[in-house]
Amino acid sequence: MSPASPSGLRRGTLYVGLDSSTQSLTAIVIEVNGTDARVVFDASLPFDETFPQYGTDHGVLPRTQPDEAFSSPVMWADALEAILEKVATSGLDVSRIAAVSGSAQQHGSVYLNGDAGRMLSRLDPAQPLASQIAPILARRIAPIWLDSSTSAECAEIADAVGGSDVLARRTGSRAFERFTGPQIRKFAASDPGGYAATERVHLVSSYLASLLVGGEAPIDPGDASGANLMDLADKQWWPAAVGATASGLAEKLPTIAPSWSVAGTLSPYWQARLGLPPARIIAWSGDNPCSLIGVGLAREGRVAISLGTSDTIFGLMKEPRVDPSGTGHVFAAPTGDYMGLTCFSNGSLARERVQDAYGFTWTDFSRALDITPAGNQGRVLIPWFEPEITPAVANPRVHRYRLSEDDAAANVRAVVEAQQMSMAVHSTWMSVSIDTIHATGGAAANKEILRVMADVFGAEVYRSTVSNSAALGAALRAWHGDTVAEGTPLPWDTITAIARPNTSSLISPNPVRHATYRELMPIYEACEAHALGQGPDPTPALERFARR
Ligand code: XUL
């Protein structure tokens, strides 16, 4: 945490970005002077440790069914007050806060009753927020993105709108269990009384923004596109999907407004309770759209690859092109454009399984990559250690082609090459010509992995040093929204300059090795098809590749 600038030093405008993720609430404050921004405050509250009274485990309430996952809207309110109190007492001159925005885990939903509007506009500053929130909930708990219990509802919604393809083309995604629409449908059927008592169904983002403005905040198109309910083309609720989801839902959904909309100002409650100013509240968005801004991806051609528990590739798209295979998602982007996102569940997990199998340290792992050639002499591994999202694999199995399990170094190269080629193959639907990659996540610290990435994609790879891209993205969106409201909007390139990675981390692609991967990539695709039981044995093609 950085202290405030002592008085006498240059005094800039402050913008607050909050990120309510699955496991914690983070605040980042940036100070802006002209077009220069720097981070002056950064703090996080992990839910389990800070609020043990809610009994969450990694942010999830105790489970009664293994496929269900809920969190607590009251806990989120408690966390919102606690983190804003930290900002208020940080020593920063909070009167300089011009705007606040936020990011929230996507897909989760919060159900408010008919008293909510009145109660939110009259919060008592003498009382903590959480105790005043419990009475306005029509449902005590909020289903979140880890819930996978709605397969039946997904099928029903898809059927009602004319099939999965139609739903994907209109909303950007086929029906996914964790998406909000199927979750709402399940609640409406399983608790009709609770659903009838619901006046507003918020996303986590618009719920928290509503608590800040003391009224009703809109949903931005970025987060709305995680609901299976929004028409991508006009960025408004799509009546067919809304009608297919639950009766009377159209009246219960907040409006959708552009990501830079001013939802209101910090309400009298926050001013009286914490001494905060009536700063503008810019519409909140989902964590993926906010991360797009927070890692500095404000143009098509620049993508981020996050190497975490799961691996994710995402980037801005000018047009809402949709993945015909149904595994990728299209969300609206906070810039007014779109973003594509594809998620691979066998990320760090697969790398670690290979590392552990040979008792390798990270240094051994890097060395194995160093001593093996690009293309691995036609030896391929399909790393489905766990069920995979992309391509969809329910019964996981690892497949090896021309690769002996005893060859440790070749297995290390094979897992890394497979992951990078798979990301390249399964992101072609975005039709984006990728020239620059910002690599984030734990494994991005490994230079040899990034070298394979650069050579497979034929793109320049930079290591991003942003540690909480969603919270930083929210702070940058607060700045952007404020400049729009002032009538002097700044270009996104200026807003995201702070997030651009250091040029010293650049890894350039090697043209010879890139040519090798261009040759190998279609054979890798054939290996995947064979492993899925959808194509012939690719071994002869791999042998020809190895002999070339
Ligand atoms: C994206 C998704 C996750 C959550 C995590 O579709 O479900 O990335 O947004 O918070």
Coordinates of C-alpha atoms and ligand atoms in Angstrom, one line a residue, residues 20-22 104-107 145-146 178-179 223 226 286-289 312 329 331 341 343, ligand 1:
S20 CA -15.5 -8.0 -6.0
S21 CA -14.0 -11.3 -7.1
T22 CA -15.0 -14.8 -6.0
A104 CA -17.4 -8.1 -10.2
Q105 CA -17.2 -11.8 -10.8
Q106 CA -19.4 -12.4 -13.8
H107 CA -22.8 -14.3 -13.9
W145 CA -20.3 -18.8 -11.6
L146 CA -19.0 -21.9 -9.9
R178 CA -23.0 -20.8 -14.7
F179 CA -24.7 -18.0 -16.8
D223 CA -21.6 -7.9 -17.7
G226 CA -22.7 -13.1 -19.3
G286 CA -17.8 -7.9 -15.1
D287 CA -14.2 -8.9 -14.2
N288 CA -13.3 -10.1 -17.7
P289 CA -14.4 -6.9 -19.5
T312 CA -7.5 -18.0 -20.9
H329 CA -17.7 -16.5 -25.4
F331 CA -18.9 -10.3 -24.4
L341 CA -12.7 -15.1 -24.5
C343 CA -11.0 -20.7 -21.4
Ligands
XUL1 C1 -16.1 -16.2 -17.1 C2 -16.2 -16.7 -15.8 C3 -15.2 -16.3 -14.8 C4 -15.7 -15.4 -13.8 C5 -14.6 -15.3 -12.7 O1 -17.1 -16.6 -18.0 O2 -17.1 -17.4 -15.4 O3 -14.1 -15.8 -15.4 O4 -16.0 -14.2 -14.3 O5 -14.9 -14.3 -11.8

